[in-house]
Amino acid sequence: LLGGIVRQLTSSAAAGFWAQILWIANGSLAAVMCWSSIYNQALSGFFFLLAFYFLLRRSYLAHWAAFLLGIGALETNVLYPAVAAVYALLFARPLLKKILPMFPVSALAVLAHFKFAPAPHGGPYAMHIGASIFSVLWTYWNWALGAPALTVAVAALIVWKARQREYMGLFAVAWFVVVLAPYLLLPDHLTPYYVAIPSIGVAILGAWAIACAWRSALVWKLAAILCVADYLAVSLPAARAITLWSHARAARVEDLVLGVAEIHEAEPKK
């Protein structure tokens, strides 16, 4: 889905390929794929991408179905209309009339959620609205990007292209910030896997940057290669470390469960 979306957004098959690689390499996705109890994060990403895929293809009934099913997967999918609206504002204004009716549905889902699962007033899940939002955003951005030096390159590219009225970089950053927004209110619960679905925006951004560089002079091609190498040099070891840690923990749990089963078999009356 991500590859197909980015191919259509950038008119580049290479960008579609690299978007997939950049997302797969991200350590936050490794956590989601290793930890069974947060499978709903993977479902959330699937429905985010599926809804947007159908929007780009103007399949409006399927678009609505994917959006509604996404809310059933994870509460943060109520933010999908905001992501879609940013895309429409930047690239396809007529689509707004197809997206605006989704906002009341999201609002209703949020109200229902807080009615049946009120927000706690204390503990790690207590919400805080204030300046901490910016520090939390910066922390998650660095986790997703992996290398702080890349932030300078990203900012320069977005500003340069925006001056040329090319806004794909802005859309990619908007995806990251909008999808991450609910987690910015939880400064006491910074969690790597919260970045998994927002980091789709980072993958789109990186793939678009590669496509831009490959259409430019040699110096920009070399710059793109260095940036991708920097990203992978940080992200791949992090993803591997998360995978190995998860596997080791799973092995200990397996030993415990099989050990209990073996004892019960030997002593069925105890």
mmCIF file of C-alpha atoms in Angstrom:
data_model
loop_
_atom_site.group_PDB
_atom_site.id
_atom_site.type_symbol
_atom_site.label_atom_id
_atom_site.label_comp_id
_atom_site.label_asym_id
_atom_site.label_seq_id
_atom_site.Cartn_x
_atom_site.Cartn_y
_atom_site.Cartn_z
ATOM 1 C CA LEU A 1 0.000 0.000 0.000
ATOM 2 C CA LEU A 2 2.703 2.477 0.939
ATOM 3 C CA GLY A 3 4.667 1.744 -2.214
ATOM 4 C CA GLY A 4 1.586 2.213 -4.400
ATOM 5 C CA ILE A 5 0.664 5.457 -2.647
ATOM 6 C CA VAL A 6 4.132 6.975 -2.974
ATOM 7 C CA ARG A 7 4.438 5.900 -6.606
ATOM 8 C CA GLN A 8 1.268 7.837 -7.345
ATOM 9 C CA LEU A 9 2.252 10.859 -5.234
ATOM 10 C CA THR A 10 5.706 11.231 -6.782
ATOM 11 C CA SER A 11 5.310 9.573 -10.221
ATOM 12 C CA SER A 12 8.412 7.567 -9.340
ATOM 13 C CA ALA A 13 8.657 3.792 -9.021
ATOM 14 C CA ALA A 14 11.991 4.206 -7.224
ATOM 15 C CA ALA A 15 10.373 6.457 -4.630
ATOM 16 C CA GLY A 16 7.663 3.846 -4.065
ATOM 17 C CA PHE A 17 10.333 1.224 -3.467
ATOM 18 C CA TRP A 18 12.393 3.389 -1.107
ATOM 19 C CA ALA A 19 9.360 4.442 0.926
ATOM 20 C CA GLN A 20 8.836 0.788 1.819
ATOM 21 C CA ILE A 21 12.500 0.261 2.705
ATOM 22 C CA LEU A 22 12.673 3.385 4.879
ATOM 23 C CA TRP A 23 9.543 2.420 6.818
ATOM 24 C CA ILE A 24 10.539 -1.220 7.277
ATOM 25 C CA ALA A 25 13.951 -0.135 8.582
ATOM 26 C CA ASN A 26 12.468 2.112 11.259
ATOM 27 C CA GLY A 27 12.963 0.753 14.768
ATOM 28 C CA SER A 28 9.468 1.789 15.855
ATOM 29 C CA LEU A 29 7.959 -0.618 13.338
ATOM 30 C CA ALA A 30 10.162 -3.424 14.663
ATOM 31 C CA ALA A 31 8.540 -3.009 18.082
ATOM 32 C CA VAL A 32 5.052 -3.271 16.578
ATOM 33 C CA MET A 33 5.901 -6.385 14.572
ATOM 34 C CA CYS A 34 7.510 -8.118 17.577
ATOM 35 C CA TRP A 35 4.936 -7.376 20.270
ATOM 36 C CA SER A 36 1.650 -9.262 19.900
ATOM 37 C CA SER A 37 -0.292 -7.106 22.350
ATOM 38 C CA ILE A 38 0.095 -3.993 20.158
ATOM 39 C CA TYR A 39 -1.045 -5.612 16.925
ATOM 40 C CA ASN A 40 -3.694 -2.882 16.740
ATOM 41 C CA GLN A 41 -0.897 -0.455 15.807
ATOM 42 C CA ALA A 42 -0.266 -2.543 12.685
ATOM 43 C CA LEU A 43 -4.005 -2.618 11.984
ATOM 44 C CA SER A 44 -4.144 1.147 12.421
ATOM 45 C CA GLY A 45 -1.393 1.675 9.858
ATOM 46 C CA PHE A 46 -3.074 -0.708 7.448
ATOM 47 C CA PHE A 47 -6.356 1.197 7.554
ATOM 48 C CA PHE A 48 -4.653 4.615 7.386
ATOM 49 C CA LEU A 49 -2.881 3.515 4.217
ATOM 50 C CA LEU A 50 -5.898 1.679 2.797
ATOM 51 C CA ALA A 51 -8.208 4.681 3.214
ATOM 52 C CA PHE A 52 -5.677 7.040 1.653
ATOM 53 C CA TYR A 53 -5.028 4.563 -1.172
ATOM 54 C CA PHE A 54 -8.733 4.561 -2.045
ATOM 55 C CA LEU A 55 -8.919 8.361 -1.762
ATOM 56 C CA LEU A 56 -6.155 8.750 -4.350
ATOM 57 C CA ARG A 57 -8.084 6.410 -6.647
ATOM 58 C CA ARG A 58 -11.377 8.247 -6.033
ATOM 59 C CA SER A 59 -13.017 5.042 -4.734
ATOM 60 C CA TYR A 60 -15.196 6.874 -2.231
ATOM 61 C CA LEU A 61 -17.301 3.989 -0.883
ATOM 62 C CA ALA A 62 -14.173 1.928 -0.184
ATOM 63 C CA HIS A 63 -12.564 5.078 1.237
ATOM 64 C CA TRP A 64 -15.342 5.400 3.817
ATOM 65 C CA ALA A 65 -15.278 1.683 4.641
ATOM 66 C CA ALA A 66 -11.530 1.747 5.343
ATOM 67 C CA PHE A 67 -11.916 4.883 7.476
ATOM 68 C CA LEU A 68 -14.711 3.404 9.627
ATOM 69 C CA LEU A 69 -12.930 0.070 10.062
ATOM 70 C CA GLY A 70 -9.806 1.971 11.058
ATOM 71 C CA ILE A 71 -11.621 3.599 13.970
ATOM 72 C CA GLY A 72 -12.481 0.099 15.111
ATOM 73 C CA ALA A 73 -8.803 -0.860 14.959
ATOM 74 C CA LEU A 74 -7.392 2.030 17.028
ATOM 75 C CA GLU A 75 -8.744 5.312 18.369
ATOM 76 C CA THR A 76 -6.025 7.385 16.686
ATOM 77 C CA ASN A 77 -7.587 6.603 13.305
ATOM 78 C CA VAL A 78 -10.092 9.361 14.039
ATOM 79 C CA LEU A 79 -7.272 11.619 12.806
ATOM 80 C CA TYR A 80 -7.386 10.182 9.294
ATOM 81 C CA PRO A 81 -9.709 12.936 7.964
ATOM 82 C CA ALA A 82 -7.170 15.553 9.067
ATOM 83 C CA VAL A 83 -4.397 13.796 7.113
ATOM 84 C CA ALA A 84 -6.642 13.504 4.066
ATOM 85 C CA ALA A 85 -7.714 17.149 4.380
ATOM 86 C CA VAL A 86 -4.092 18.320 4.410
ATOM 87 C CA TYR A 87 -3.508 16.381 1.203
ATOM 88 C CA ALA A 88 -6.629 17.879 -0.392
ATOM 89 C CA LEU A 89 -5.682 21.432 0.623
ATOM 90 C CA LEU A 90 -2.194 21.057 -0.839
ATOM 91 C CA PHE A 91 -2.945 19.064 -3.993
ATOM 92 C CA ALA A 92 -6.645 18.474 -4.757
ATOM 93 C CA ARG A 93 -9.067 21.038 -3.309
ATOM 94 C CA PRO A 94 -12.205 19.436 -4.845
ATOM 95 C CA LEU A 95 -11.618 16.366 -2.641
ATOM 96 C CA LEU A 96 -12.372 18.394 0.486
ATOM 97 C CA LYS A 97 -16.126 17.984 0.004
ATOM 98 C CA LYS A 98 -15.615 14.209 0.125
ATOM 99 C CA ILE A 99 -13.521 14.415 3.287
ATOM 100 C CA LEU A 100 -15.338 17.009 5.432
ATOM 101 C CA PRO A 101 -18.269 14.678 6.350
ATOM 102 C CA MET A 102 -15.723 12.394 8.030
ATOM 103 C CA PHE A 103 -14.886 14.973 10.700
ATOM 104 C CA PRO A 104 -18.267 14.713 12.533
ATOM 105 C CA VAL A 105 -17.861 10.913 12.560
ATOM 106 C CA SER A 106 -14.437 11.297 14.149
ATOM 107 C CA ALA A 107 -15.817 13.771 16.690
ATOM 108 C CA LEU A 108 -18.611 11.350 17.608
ATOM 109 C CA ALA A 109 -16.091 8.525 18.025
ATOM 110 C CA VAL A 110 -13.953 10.702 20.324
ATOM 111 C CA LEU A 111 -16.966 11.613 22.467
ATOM 112 C CA ALA A 112 -18.009 7.969 22.731
ATOM 113 C CA HIS A 113 -14.480 6.949 23.634
ATOM 114 C CA PHE A 114 -14.168 9.411 26.514
ATOM 115 C CA LYS A 115 -17.672 8.567 27.748
ATOM 116 C CA PHE A 116 -16.907 4.857 28.106
ATOM 117 C CA ALA A 117 -13.160 5.167 28.815
ATOM 118 C CA PRO A 118 -12.601 8.468 30.640
ATOM 119 C CA ALA A 119 -9.076 9.873 30.601
ATOM 120 C CA PRO A 120 -7.180 9.201 33.871
ATOM 121 C CA HIS A 121 -6.190 12.189 36.012
ATOM 122 C CA GLY A 122 -2.926 10.633 37.188
ATOM 123 C CA GLY A 123 -0.281 8.134 36.177
ATOM 124 C CA PRO A 124 1.537 7.728 32.859
ATOM 125 C CA TYR A 125 -1.639 8.065 30.774
ATOM 126 C CA ALA A 126 -2.687 11.395 32.276
ATOM 127 C CA MET A 127 -2.975 14.072 29.584
ATOM 128 C CA HIS A 128 -1.016 17.319 29.842
ATOM 129 C CA ILE A 129 -1.607 20.309 27.583
ATOM 130 C CA GLY A 130 1.275 22.774 27.653
ATOM 131 C CA ALA A 131 4.816 23.458 26.519
ATOM 132 C CA SER A 132 5.732 19.806 27.080
ATOM 133 C CA ILE A 133 4.008 19.050 23.749
ATOM 134 C CA PHE A 134 6.955 20.551 21.868
ATOM 135 C CA SER A 135 9.612 18.622 23.766
ATOM 136 C CA VAL A 136 7.663 15.383 23.294
ATOM 137 C CA LEU A 137 7.321 16.115 19.565
ATOM 138 C CA TRP A 138 11.056 16.761 19.290
ATOM 139 C CA THR A 139 11.822 13.491 21.105
ATOM 140 C CA TYR A 140 9.574 11.462 18.821
ATOM 141 C CA TRP A 141 10.911 13.226 15.721
ATOM 142 C CA ASN A 142 14.473 12.292 16.678
ATOM 143 C CA TRP A 143 13.399 8.718 17.380
ATOM 144 C CA ALA A 144 11.740 8.465 13.969
ATOM 145 C CA LEU A 145 14.502 10.129 11.988
ATOM 146 C CA GLY A 146 17.297 8.471 13.909
ATOM 147 C CA ALA A 147 19.979 11.043 13.091
ATOM 148 C CA PRO A 148 19.540 14.675 14.293
ATOM 149 C CA ALA A 149 21.761 15.965 11.458
ATOM 150 C CA LEU A 150 19.082 14.849 8.981
ATOM 151 C CA THR A 151 16.658 17.399 10.432
ATOM 152 C CA VAL A 152 18.692 20.221 8.888
ATOM 153 C CA ALA A 153 18.629 18.534 5.468
ATOM 154 C CA VAL A 154 14.887 17.898 5.756
ATOM 155 C CA ALA A 155 14.124 21.506 6.709
ATOM 156 C CA ALA A 156 16.262 22.875 3.876
ATOM 157 C CA LEU A 157 14.616 20.612 1.292
ATOM 158 C CA ILE A 158 11.074 21.419 2.443
ATOM 159 C CA VAL A 159 11.671 25.190 2.380
ATOM 160 C CA TRP A 160 13.462 25.055 -0.983
ATOM 161 C CA LYS A 161 10.720 23.003 -2.618
ATOM 162 C CA ALA A 162 7.893 24.982 -0.996
ATOM 163 C CA ARG A 163 9.296 28.121 -2.623
ATOM 164 C CA GLN A 164 8.926 26.263 -5.919
ATOM 165 C CA ARG A 165 5.335 25.381 -4.974
ATOM 166 C CA GLU A 166 6.134 21.714 -4.397
ATOM 167 C CA TYR A 167 4.488 20.680 -1.141
ATOM 168 C CA MET A 168 5.044 16.948 -0.781
ATOM 169 C CA GLY A 169 7.514 17.557 2.050
ATOM 170 C CA LEU A 170 4.914 19.576 3.944
ATOM 171 C CA PHE A 171 2.367 16.795 3.505
ATOM 172 C CA ALA A 172 4.835 14.173 4.767
ATOM 173 C CA VAL A 173 5.624 16.210 7.890
ATOM 174 C CA ALA A 174 1.898 16.852 8.416
ATOM 175 C CA TRP A 175 1.283 13.077 8.337
ATOM 176 C CA PHE A 176 3.892 12.637 11.077
ATOM 177 C CA VAL A 177 2.589 15.439 13.320
ATOM 178 C CA VAL A 178 -1.157 14.827 12.865
ATOM 179 C CA VAL A 179 -1.029 11.077 13.515
ATOM 180 C CA LEU A 180 1.287 11.603 16.489
ATOM 181 C CA ALA A 181 -0.871 14.383 17.997
ATOM 182 C CA PRO A 182 -2.713 12.337 20.694
ATOM 183 C CA TYR A 183 0.575 10.935 22.023
ATOM 184 C CA LEU A 184 2.013 14.433 22.420
ATOM 185 C CA LEU A 185 -0.371 14.863 25.364
ATOM 186 C CA LEU A 186 1.300 11.978 27.252
ATOM 187 C CA PRO A 187 4.730 13.310 28.319
ATOM 188 C CA ASP A 188 4.954 10.679 31.080
ATOM 189 C CA HIS A 189 4.521 7.792 28.655
ATOM 190 C CA LEU A 190 7.110 8.195 25.899
ATOM 191 C CA THR A 191 6.951 4.931 23.952
ATOM 192 C CA PRO A 192 8.869 4.040 20.768
ATOM 193 C CA TYR A 193 6.031 2.148 19.093
ATOM 194 C CA TYR A 194 3.865 5.279 19.131
ATOM 195 C CA VAL A 195 6.071 6.489 16.259
ATOM 196 C CA ALA A 196 5.338 3.498 14.008
ATOM 197 C CA ILE A 197 2.382 4.934 12.072
ATOM 198 C CA PRO A 198 3.552 8.568 12.156
ATOM 199 C CA SER A 199 6.877 7.384 10.696
ATOM 200 C CA ILE A 200 5.018 6.621 7.470
ATOM 201 C CA GLY A 201 5.364 10.384 6.985
ATOM 202 C CA VAL A 202 9.129 10.079 7.425
ATOM 203 C CA ALA A 203 9.210 7.300 4.824
ATOM 204 C CA ILE A 204 7.206 9.418 2.370
ATOM 205 C CA LEU A 205 9.505 12.362 3.033
ATOM 206 C CA GLY A 206 12.659 10.324 2.476
ATOM 207 C CA ALA A 207 11.364 8.665 -0.683
ATOM 208 C CA TRP A 208 10.285 12.019 -2.121
ATOM 209 C CA ALA A 209 13.710 13.467 -1.309
ATOM 210 C CA ILE A 210 15.376 10.589 -3.165
ATOM 211 C CA ALA A 211 13.114 11.160 -6.181
ATOM 212 C CA CYS A 212 13.938 14.897 -6.167
ATOM 213 C CA ALA A 213 17.663 14.220 -5.906
ATOM 214 C CA TRP A 214 17.656 11.695 -8.750
ATOM 215 C CA ARG A 215 16.141 14.316 -11.045
ATOM 216 C CA SER A 216 18.853 16.826 -10.116
ATOM 217 C CA ALA A 217 22.619 17.262 -10.425
ATOM 218 C CA LEU A 218 25.177 14.703 -9.258
ATOM 219 C CA VAL A 219 25.907 16.594 -6.052
ATOM 220 C CA TRP A 220 22.288 16.181 -4.918
ATOM 221 C CA LYS A 221 22.366 12.481 -5.770
ATOM 222 C CA LEU A 222 25.426 12.093 -3.550
ATOM 223 C CA ALA A 223 23.731 14.094 -0.793
ATOM 224 C CA ALA A 224 20.682 11.797 -0.972
ATOM 225 C CA ILE A 225 22.886 8.695 -0.759
ATOM 226 C CA LEU A 226 24.654 10.072 2.316
ATOM 227 C CA CYS A 227 21.349 10.954 4.020
ATOM 228 C CA VAL A 228 19.845 7.525 3.363
ATOM 229 C CA ALA A 229 23.041 5.840 4.562
ATOM 230 C CA ASP A 230 22.945 7.960 7.740
ATOM 231 C CA TYR A 231 19.303 7.059 8.385
ATOM 232 C CA LEU A 232 19.868 3.332 7.823
ATOM 233 C CA ALA A 233 23.073 3.318 9.879
ATOM 234 C CA VAL A 234 21.047 4.431 12.901
ATOM 235 C CA SER A 235 17.676 2.778 12.214
ATOM 236 C CA LEU A 236 18.766 -0.742 11.262
ATOM 237 C CA PRO A 237 20.838 -1.409 14.420
ATOM 238 C CA ALA A 238 17.956 -0.046 16.526
ATOM 239 C CA ALA A 239 15.459 -2.314 14.750
ATOM 240 C CA ARG A 240 17.791 -5.292 15.177
ATOM 241 C CA ALA A 241 18.314 -4.549 18.880
ATOM 242 C CA ILE A 242 14.547 -4.359 19.457
ATOM 243 C CA THR A 243 14.026 -7.630 17.582
ATOM 244 C CA LEU A 244 16.750 -9.490 19.501
ATOM 245 C CA TRP A 245 15.489 -8.150 22.853
ATOM 246 C CA SER A 246 11.932 -9.214 22.023
ATOM 247 C CA HIS A 247 13.092 -12.660 20.906
ATOM 248 C CA ALA A 248 15.119 -13.206 24.090
ATOM 249 C CA ARG A 249 12.166 -12.213 26.259
ATOM 250 C CA ALA A 250 9.864 -14.500 24.272
ATOM 251 C CA ALA A 251 12.301 -17.394 24.773
ATOM 252 C CA ARG A 252 12.195 -16.898 28.559
ATOM 253 C CA VAL A 253 8.406 -16.848 28.545
ATOM 254 C CA GLU A 254 8.356 -19.965 26.368
ATOM 255 C CA ASP A 255 10.607 -21.770 28.852
ATOM 256 C CA LEU A 256 8.302 -20.780 31.703
ATOM 257 C CA VAL A 257 5.106 -21.918 29.952
ATOM 258 C CA LEU A 258 6.562 -25.202 28.731
ATOM 259 C CA GLY A 259 8.105 -25.805 32.155
ATOM 260 C CA VAL A 260 4.754 -25.378 33.895
ATOM 261 C CA ALA A 261 3.104 -27.677 31.339
ATOM 262 C CA GLU A 262 5.790 -30.307 31.902
ATOM 263 C CA ILE A 263 5.393 -30.150 35.697
ATOM 264 C CA HIS A 264 1.636 -30.427 35.371
ATOM 265 C CA GLU A 265 2.055 -33.492 33.154
ATOM 266 C CA ALA A 266 4.339 -35.136 35.702
ATOM 267 C CA GLU A 267 2.169 -34.171 38.676
ATOM 268 C CA PRO A 268 -1.396 -33.830 37.321
ATOM 269 C CA LYS A 269 -2.938 -33.825 40.826
ATOM 270 C CA LYS A 270 -0.864 -30.928 42.106
#
